[in-house]
PDB file of C-alpha atoms in Angstrom:
ATOM      1  CA  ASP A 345      79.122 103.593 131.955  1.00 94.00           C
ATOM      2  CA  ILE A 346      75.343 103.638 132.185  1.00 97.00           C
ATOM      3  CA  GLN A 347      73.692 103.199 128.792  1.00 98.00           C
ATOM      4  CA  MET A 348      70.473 105.067 128.049  1.00 98.00           C
ATOM      5  CA  THR A 349      68.164 103.513 125.461  1.00 98.00           C
ATOM      6  CA  GLN A 350      65.604 105.987 124.175  1.00 98.00           C
ATOM      7  CA  SER A 351      62.712 105.189 121.890  1.00 98.00           C
ATOM      8  CA  PRO A 352      61.389 105.843 119.390  1.00 98.00           C
ATOM      9  CA  SER A 353      64.138 107.590 117.421  1.00 98.00           C
ATOM     10  CA  SER A 354      61.489 109.631 115.628  1.00 98.00           C
ATOM     11  CA  LEU A 355      57.764 110.080 115.620  1.00 97.00           C
ATOM     12  CA  SER A 356      55.134 111.980 113.711  1.00 97.00           C
ATOM     13  CA  ALA A 357      51.972 113.154 115.443  1.00 97.00           C
ATOM     14  CA  SER A 358      49.137 115.596 114.930  1.00 97.00           C
ATOM     15  CA  VAL A 359      48.592 118.817 116.829  1.00 97.00           C
ATOM     16  CA  GLY A 360      46.696 117.955 120.000  1.00 97.00           C
ATOM     17  CA  ASP A 361      47.952 114.364 120.153  1.00 98.00           C
ATOM     18  CA  ARG A 362      49.430 112.806 123.243  1.00 98.00           C
ATOM     19  CA  VAL A 363      53.074 111.932 122.641  1.00 98.00           C
ATOM     20  CA  THR A 364      55.132 109.520 124.733  1.00 98.00           C
ATOM     21  CA  ILE A 365      58.874 108.839 124.691  1.00 98.00           C
ATOM     22  CA  THR A 366      60.562 106.184 126.768  1.00 98.00           C
ATOM     23  CA  CYS A 367      64.063 105.916 128.161  1.00 98.00           C
ATOM     24  CA  GLN A 368      65.590 102.830 129.735  1.00 98.00           C
ATOM     25  CA  ALA A 369      68.769 102.859 131.802  1.00 98.00           C
ATOM     26  CA  SER A 370      71.176  99.924 131.872  1.00 98.00           C
ATOM     27  CA  HIS A 371      71.441 100.240 135.663  1.00 96.00           C
ATOM     28  CA  ASP A 372      69.250 101.619 138.428  1.00 97.00           C
ATOM     29  CA  ILE A 373      69.570 105.414 138.392  1.00 97.00           C
ATOM     30  CA  THR A 374      66.846 105.990 141.030  1.00 97.00           C
ATOM     31  CA  LYS A 375      65.312 109.347 140.058  1.00 97.00           C
ATOM     32  CA  TYR A 376      68.321 111.061 138.478  1.00 97.00           C
ATOM     33  CA  LEU A 377      67.038 111.708 134.990  1.00 98.00           C
ATOM     34  CA  ASN A 378      66.686 114.873 132.928  1.00 97.00           C
ATOM     35  CA  TRP A 379      64.619 115.463 129.815  1.00 98.00           C
ATOM     36  CA  TYR A 380      65.792 118.125 127.365  1.00 98.00           C
ATOM     37  CA  GLN A 381      64.235 119.719 124.306  1.00 98.00           C
ATOM     38  CA  GLN A 382      66.537 120.873 121.513  1.00 98.00           C
ATOM     39  CA  LYS A 383      65.540 122.905 118.485  1.00 98.00           C
ATOM     40  CA  PRO A 384      67.827 123.212 115.439  1.00 96.00           C
ATOM     41  CA  GLY A 385      70.783 125.480 116.035  1.00 95.00           C
ATOM     42  CA  LYS A 386      69.926 125.977 119.695  1.00 97.00           C
ATOM     43  CA  ALA A 387      71.255 124.719 123.001  1.00 98.00           C
ATOM     44  CA  PRO A 388      69.291 122.026 124.819  1.00 98.00           C
ATOM     45  CA  LYS A 389      66.572 123.321 127.121  1.00 98.00           C
ATOM     46  CA  LEU A 390      65.876 121.510 130.377  1.00 98.00           C
ATOM     47  CA  LEU A 391      62.231 120.516 130.720  1.00 98.00           C
ATOM     48  CA  ILE A 392      62.159 117.862 133.457  1.00 98.00           C
ATOM     49  CA  TYR A 393      64.647 117.004 136.200  1.00 97.00           C
ATOM     50  CA  ASP A 394      64.634 114.325 138.907  1.00 97.00           C
ATOM     51  CA  ALA A 395      62.535 112.263 136.474  1.00 98.00           C
ATOM     52  CA  SER A 396      59.281 114.093 137.173  1.00 98.00           C
ATOM     53  CA  ARG A 397      59.936 117.636 138.347  1.00 97.00           C
ATOM     54  CA  LEU A 398      58.940 120.372 135.899  1.00 98.00           C
ATOM     55  CA  GLU A 399      61.572 123.042 135.369  1.00 96.00           C
ATOM     56  CA  THR A 400      60.366 126.552 136.175  1.00 95.00           C
ATOM     57  CA  GLY A 401      58.571 128.180 133.269  1.00 96.00           C
ATOM     58  CA  VAL A 402      58.002 124.976 131.317  1.00 98.00           C
ATOM     59  CA  PRO A 403      54.390 124.414 130.193  1.00 98.00           C
ATOM     60  CA  SER A 404      52.428 121.866 132.184  1.00 98.00           C
ATOM     61  CA  ARG A 405      51.650 119.790 129.072  1.00 98.00           C
ATOM     62  CA  PHE A 406      55.141 118.341 129.541  1.00 98.00           C
ATOM     63  CA  SER A 407      55.556 115.661 132.200  1.00 98.00           C
ATOM     64  CA  GLY A 408      57.874 112.875 133.225  1.00 98.00           C
ATOM     65  CA  SER A 409      57.522 109.723 135.263  1.00 98.00           C
ATOM     66  CA  GLY A 410      59.422 106.625 136.281  1.00 98.00           C
ATOM     67  CA  SER A 411      62.205 105.521 138.572  1.00 98.00           C
ATOM     68  CA  GLY A 412      64.925 102.923 138.660  1.00 97.00           C
ATOM     69  CA  THR A 413      65.534 101.924 135.050  1.00 98.00           C
ATOM     70  CA  ASP A 414      62.348 102.831 133.184  1.00 98.00           C
ATOM     71  CA  PHE A 415      61.224 106.369 132.449  1.00 98.00           C
ATOM     72  CA  THR A 416      58.561 108.068 130.358  1.00 98.00           C
ATOM     73  CA  PHE A 417      58.254 111.569 128.961  1.00 98.00           C
ATOM     74  CA  THR A 418      54.847 112.794 127.830  1.00 98.00           C
ATOM     75  CA  VAL A 419      53.490 115.759 125.949  1.00 98.00           C
ATOM     76  CA  SER A 420      49.786 115.735 126.762  1.00 98.00           C
ATOM     77  CA  SER A 421      48.702 117.838 123.786  1.00 97.00           C
ATOM     78  CA  LEU A 422      51.313 118.385 121.084  1.00 98.00           C
ATOM     79  CA  GLN A 423      51.691 121.979 119.905  1.00 97.00           C
ATOM     80  CA  PRO A 424      53.430 123.235 116.737  1.00 97.00           C
ATOM     81  CA  GLU A 425      56.178 124.828 118.853  1.00 97.00           C
ATOM     82  CA  ASP A 426      57.014 121.418 120.360  1.00 98.00           C
ATOM     83  CA  ILE A 427      58.677 120.292 117.143  1.00 97.00           C
ATOM     84  CA  ALA A 428      62.174 119.448 118.313  1.00 98.00           C
ATOM     85  CA  THR A 429      64.468 116.628 119.320  1.00 98.00           C
ATOM     86  CA  TYR A 430      64.115 115.370 122.883  1.00 98.00           C
ATOM     87  CA  TYR A 431      66.875 113.742 124.930  1.00 98.00           C
ATOM     88  CA  CYS A 432      66.933 111.904 128.220  1.00 98.00           C
ATOM     89  CA  GLN A 433      70.093 112.095 130.339  1.00 98.00           C
ATOM     90  CA  GLN A 434      71.051 110.232 133.500  1.00 97.00           C
ATOM     91  CA  TYR A 435      73.037 111.870 136.271  1.00 95.00           C
ATOM     92  CA  ASP A 436      73.203 109.190 138.889  1.00 95.00           C
ATOM     93  CA  ILE A 437      76.844 108.437 138.085  1.00 93.00           C
ATOM     94  CA  LEU A 438      79.460 110.211 135.979  1.00 91.00           C
ATOM     95  CA  PRO A 439      79.904 110.085 133.094  1.00 94.00           C
ATOM     96  CA  CYS A 440      76.412 111.403 132.661  1.00 95.00           C
ATOM     97  CA  THR A 441      75.017 109.830 129.545  1.00 97.00           C
ATOM     98  CA  PHE A 442      72.340 110.802 127.070  1.00 98.00           C
ATOM     99  CA  GLY A 443      69.781 108.856 125.121  1.00 98.00           C
ATOM    100  CA  GLN A 444      70.068 108.876 121.346  1.00 98.00           C
ATOM    101  CA  GLY A 445      67.284 111.431 120.970  1.00 98.00           C
ATOM    102  CA  THR A 446      63.732 111.419 119.633  1.00 98.00           C
ATOM    103  CA  LYS A 447      62.872 113.697 116.748  1.00 98.00           C
ATOM    104  CA  VAL A 448      59.257 114.843 116.976  1.00 98.00           C
ATOM    105  CA  GLU A 449      57.521 116.047 113.848  1.00 97.00           C
ATOM    106  CA  ILE A 450      54.022 117.225 113.016  1.00 94.00           C
ATOM    107  CA  LYS A 451      51.930 114.919 110.853  1.00 92.00           C
TER     108      LYS A 451
ATOM    109  CA  GLU B1404      70.016 136.605 134.668  1.00 96.00           C
ATOM    110  CA  VAL B1405      72.306 133.623 134.271  1.00 97.00           C
ATOM    111  CA  GLN B1406      74.427 133.831 131.132  1.00 98.00           C
ATOM    112  CA  LEU B1407      77.041 131.486 129.732  1.00 98.00           C
ATOM    113  CA  VAL B1408      78.952 132.577 126.641  1.00 98.00           C
ATOM    114  CA  GLU B1409      81.389 130.226 124.933  1.00 98.00           C
ATOM    115  CA  SER B1410      84.185 131.341 122.648  1.00 98.00           C
ATOM    116  CA  GLY B1411      87.327 130.003 121.031  1.00 98.00           C
ATOM    117  CA  GLY B1412      85.887 127.610 118.486  1.00 97.00           C
ATOM    118  CA  ASP B1413      87.762 127.508 115.193  1.00 97.00           C
ATOM    119  CA  LEU B1414      88.975 125.389 112.297  1.00 98.00           C
ATOM    120  CA  VAL B1415      92.069 123.437 113.353  1.00 98.00           C
ATOM    121  CA  LYS B1416      94.140 120.720 111.712  1.00 98.00           C
ATOM    122  CA  PRO B1417      94.264 117.179 113.082  1.00 98.00           C
ATOM    123  CA  GLY B1418      96.830 116.993 115.856  1.00 98.00           C
ATOM    124  CA  GLY B1419      96.380 120.660 116.663  1.00 98.00           C
ATOM    125  CA  SER B1420      95.279 122.399 119.841  1.00 98.00           C
ATOM    126  CA  LEU B1421      92.544 124.797 120.825  1.00 98.00           C
ATOM    127  CA  ARG B1422      91.374 126.431 124.032  1.00 98.00           C
ATOM    128  CA  LEU B1423      87.703 127.076 124.598  1.00 98.00           C
ATOM    129  CA  SER B1424      86.426 129.618 127.098  1.00 98.00           C
ATOM    130  CA  CYS B1425      83.078 130.062 128.796  1.00 98.00           C
ATOM    131  CA  ALA B1426      82.289 133.407 130.430  1.00 98.00           C
ATOM    132  CA  ALA B1427      79.728 133.164 133.204  1.00 98.00           C
ATOM    133  CA  SER B1428      77.580 135.900 134.714  1.00 98.00           C
ATOM    134  CA  GLY B1429      74.419 136.328 136.742  1.00 97.00           C
ATOM    135  CA  PHE B1430      75.282 133.823 139.473  1.00 97.00           C
ATOM    136  CA  THR B1431      77.990 133.052 142.009  1.00 97.00           C
ATOM    137  CA  PHE B1432      80.267 131.129 139.660  1.00 97.00           C
ATOM    138  CA  SER B1433      82.609 129.948 142.412  1.00 97.00           C
ATOM    139  CA  THR B1434      79.882 127.856 144.064  1.00 96.00           C
ATOM    140  CA  TYR B1435      78.850 125.685 141.095  1.00 96.00           C
ATOM    141  CA  SER B1436      80.363 122.736 139.313  1.00 97.00           C
ATOM    142  CA  MET B1437      80.541 123.249 135.561  1.00 98.00           C
ATOM    143  CA  HIS B1438      80.370 120.967 132.539  1.00 98.00           C
ATOM    144  CA  TRP B1439      81.321 120.772 128.881  1.00 98.00           C
ATOM    145  CA  VAL B1440      78.976 118.873 126.560  1.00 98.00           C
ATOM    146  CA  ARG B1441      79.476 118.488 122.815  1.00 98.00           C
ATOM    147  CA  GLN B1442      77.375 117.666 119.797  1.00 98.00           C
ATOM    148  CA  ALA B1443      78.849 116.477 116.518  1.00 98.00           C
ATOM    149  CA  PRO B1444      77.064 117.725 113.380  1.00 97.00           C
ATOM    150  CA  GLY B1445      73.718 115.953 113.045  1.00 96.00           C
ATOM    151  CA  LYS B1446      74.402 113.763 116.082  1.00 97.00           C
ATOM    152  CA  GLY B1447      73.319 113.527 119.698  1.00 97.00           C
ATOM    153  CA  LEU B1448      74.692 115.036 122.872  1.00 98.00           C
ATOM    154  CA  GLU B1449      77.900 113.761 124.472  1.00 98.00           C
ATOM    155  CA  TRP B1450      79.137 114.757 127.905  1.00 97.00           C
ATOM    156  CA  VAL B1451      82.830 115.729 127.790  1.00 98.00           C
ATOM    157  CA  SER B1452      84.079 116.912 131.159  1.00 98.00           C
ATOM    158  CA  SER B1453      83.180 118.486 134.475  1.00 97.00           C
ATOM    159  CA  ILE B1454      84.977 120.403 137.222  1.00 97.00           C
ATOM    160  CA  SER B1455      83.958 121.005 140.793  1.00 96.00           C
ATOM    161  CA  ALA B1456      83.472 124.490 142.226  1.00 96.00           C
ATOM    162  CA  SER B1457      86.948 124.730 143.719  1.00 97.00           C
ATOM    163  CA  SER B1458      88.654 122.702 140.958  1.00 97.00           C
ATOM    164  CA  THR B1459      89.306 119.830 143.361  1.00 97.00           C
ATOM    165  CA  TYR B1460      87.562 117.245 141.203  1.00 96.00           C
ATOM    166  CA  LYS B1461      87.828 116.924 137.439  1.00 97.00           C
ATOM    167  CA  TYR B1462      86.145 114.255 135.332  1.00 97.00           C
ATOM    168  CA  TYR B1463      86.510 113.335 131.678  1.00 97.00           C
ATOM    169  CA  ALA B1464      84.832 111.159 129.097  1.00 97.00           C
ATOM    170  CA  ASP B1465      87.034 108.269 128.006  1.00 97.00           C
ATOM    171  CA  SER B1466      87.002 109.698 124.475  1.00 97.00           C
ATOM    172  CA  VAL B1467      88.936 112.806 125.574  1.00 98.00           C
ATOM    173  CA  LYS B1468      90.890 111.601 128.606  1.00 98.00           C
ATOM    174  CA  GLY B1469      94.560 112.466 128.316  1.00 98.00           C
ATOM    175  CA  ARG B1470      93.956 114.967 125.516  1.00 98.00           C
ATOM    176  CA  PHE B1471      91.568 117.536 127.034  1.00 98.00           C
ATOM    177  CA  THR B1472      92.003 119.498 130.260  1.00 98.00           C
ATOM    178  CA  ILE B1473      89.234 121.336 132.043  1.00 98.00           C
ATOM    179  CA  SER B1474      90.019 124.308 134.275  1.00 98.00           C
ATOM    180  CA  ARG B1475      88.403 127.378 135.748  1.00 98.00           C
ATOM    181  CA  ASP B1476      89.315 130.811 137.060  1.00 98.00           C
ATOM    182  CA  ASN B1477      86.785 131.732 139.703  1.00 98.00           C
ATOM    183  CA  PRO B1478      87.844 135.389 140.133  1.00 98.00           C
ATOM    184  CA  LYS B1479      87.383 135.793 136.381  1.00 98.00           C
ATOM    185  CA  ASN B1480      84.098 133.811 136.301  1.00 98.00           C
ATOM    186  CA  SER B1481      85.515 131.705 133.511  1.00 98.00           C
ATOM    187  CA  LEU B1482      85.601 128.056 132.508  1.00 98.00           C
ATOM    188  CA  TYR B1483      88.093 126.619 130.045  1.00 98.00           C
ATOM    189  CA  LEU B1484      88.671 123.515 127.976  1.00 98.00           C
ATOM    190  CA  GLN B1485      92.177 122.965 126.647  1.00 98.00           C
ATOM    191  CA  MET B1486      91.980 120.545 123.726  1.00 98.00           C
ATOM    192  CA  ASN B1487      95.172 118.911 122.455  1.00 98.00           C
ATOM    193  CA  SER B1488      95.870 116.225 119.865  1.00 98.00           C
ATOM    194  CA  LEU B1489      92.603 117.039 118.158  1.00 98.00           C
ATOM    195  CA  ARG B1490      90.998 114.458 115.882  1.00 98.00           C
ATOM    196  CA  ALA B1491      88.358 114.682 113.183  1.00 98.00           C
ATOM    197  CA  GLU B1492      85.895 113.037 115.572  1.00 98.00           C
ATOM    198  CA  ASP B1493      86.267 115.992 117.965  1.00 98.00           C
ATOM    199  CA  THR B1494      84.439 118.160 115.435  1.00 98.00           C
ATOM    200  CA  ALA B1495      81.370 119.408 117.270  1.00 98.00           C
ATOM    201  CA  VAL B1496      79.560 122.297 118.861  1.00 98.00           C
ATOM    202  CA  TYR B1497      80.856 122.569 122.422  1.00 98.00           C
ATOM    203  CA  TYR B1498      78.491 123.794 125.111  1.00 98.00           C
ATOM    204  CA  CYS B1499      79.301 124.830 128.644  1.00 98.00           C
ATOM    205  CA  ALA B1500      76.608 124.186 131.230  1.00 98.00           C
ATOM    206  CA  ARG B1501      76.116 124.978 134.867  1.00 97.00           C
ATOM    207  CA  ALA B1502      75.489 122.081 137.233  1.00 94.00           C
ATOM    208  CA  PHE B1503      72.539 121.750 139.574  1.00 91.00           C
ATOM    209  CA  GLU B1504      73.128 123.058 143.092  1.00 86.00           C
ATOM    210  CA  TYR B1505      72.532 119.636 144.578  1.00 86.00           C
ATOM    211  CA  ARG B1506      73.853 117.194 141.987  1.00 87.00           C
ATOM    212  CA  ASN B1507      76.780 117.172 139.583  1.00 88.00           C
ATOM    213  CA  SER B1508      74.937 117.209 136.306  1.00 91.00           C
ATOM    214  CA  PRO B1509      74.338 119.749 133.559  1.00 92.00           C
ATOM    215  CA  GLY B1510      71.185 121.523 134.569  1.00 89.00           C
ATOM    216  CA  GLY B1511      69.031 124.304 133.263  1.00 91.00           C
ATOM    217  CA  TYR B1512      71.668 126.762 132.100  1.00 97.00           C
ATOM    218  CA  TRP B1513      73.645 126.239 128.920  1.00 98.00           C
ATOM    219  CA  GLY B1514      75.599 128.543 126.655  1.00 98.00           C
ATOM    220  CA  GLN B1515      74.861 128.942 122.958  1.00 97.00           C
ATOM    221  CA  GLY B1516      77.808 126.776 121.951  1.00 98.00           C
ATOM    222  CA  THR B1517      80.999 127.264 119.972  1.00 98.00           C
ATOM    223  CA  LEU B1518      81.913 125.246 116.880  1.00 98.00           C
ATOM    224  CA  VAL B1519      85.161 123.328 116.678  1.00 98.00           C
ATOM    225  CA  THR B1520      86.056 121.902 113.287  1.00 98.00           C
ATOM    226  CA  VAL B1521      89.008 119.545 112.978  1.00 98.00           C
ATOM    227  CA  SER B1522      89.983 119.116 109.351  1.00 97.00           C
ATOM    228  CA  SER B1523      93.033 119.295 107.124  1.00 96.00           C
TER     229      SER B1523
END
C-alpha cells in the first residue's frame, strides 16, 4: 500500500496568515492526489483534486501543487471558517490511502 | 442535486453482523463506481471498499477483507455494505462516496455518514 505522510499534525495561525500543509507519498502517484476539509461532525469536503485542480465552488484562497511524491496544500489567507482538519488522499492505486490529517486552529 | 444518504448504523455486539445502505439520487447511479470510507471516533479517514458501476470489480481494505461484502442494486440506486464478524475496531462513522467519472477514487460527493458501534 502507498503510505501518505502528512505534516504538520496541527498548526495554529492568525486570520490572514498563509498556511501550508505538506503530504509525501511513499511511491510516485503522479498527480492523483485529493485534499479534503473536514469540520467536526461533518463529511469530508473535496477542495482539490488531481493535486492542483480546484473543485467547483471552492474559494480561490485554497490551492494545491506538486507531483510524484511531494505535494503542498496552501491557504493563502486563513479565514475563521477555515478552521477544520485537512486530509490528503492518494488515488493512483487502490487501496486509496489518506494522510493522518492536519488540524488547523486560529491563534 | 447529488444526494447520498446512509442508513443502518447501530450498536452491535462483537461477532455480530450489520448491513449498511446508501441511497443515491440526483445522478445516474449505474454509471459510477462507489466507495465506503470510515472514520473511527477521533481518528482519521480509512478507505474500506469500492465497487465498480456494474459490480464487476470489488475491492477491500485488508482490515475488512473476508468479513465485509460490498454490493449494489442499480435499479434501486442503492449501495450496501454487509459487515460480518464485527470487532470493536470496526466502530466508526461509515460514509458512502461517489467516485470520480474518470478515476476510481472517492470524489466530491459524500453522504452524511452512519455510526456503527461494536461493543458488548
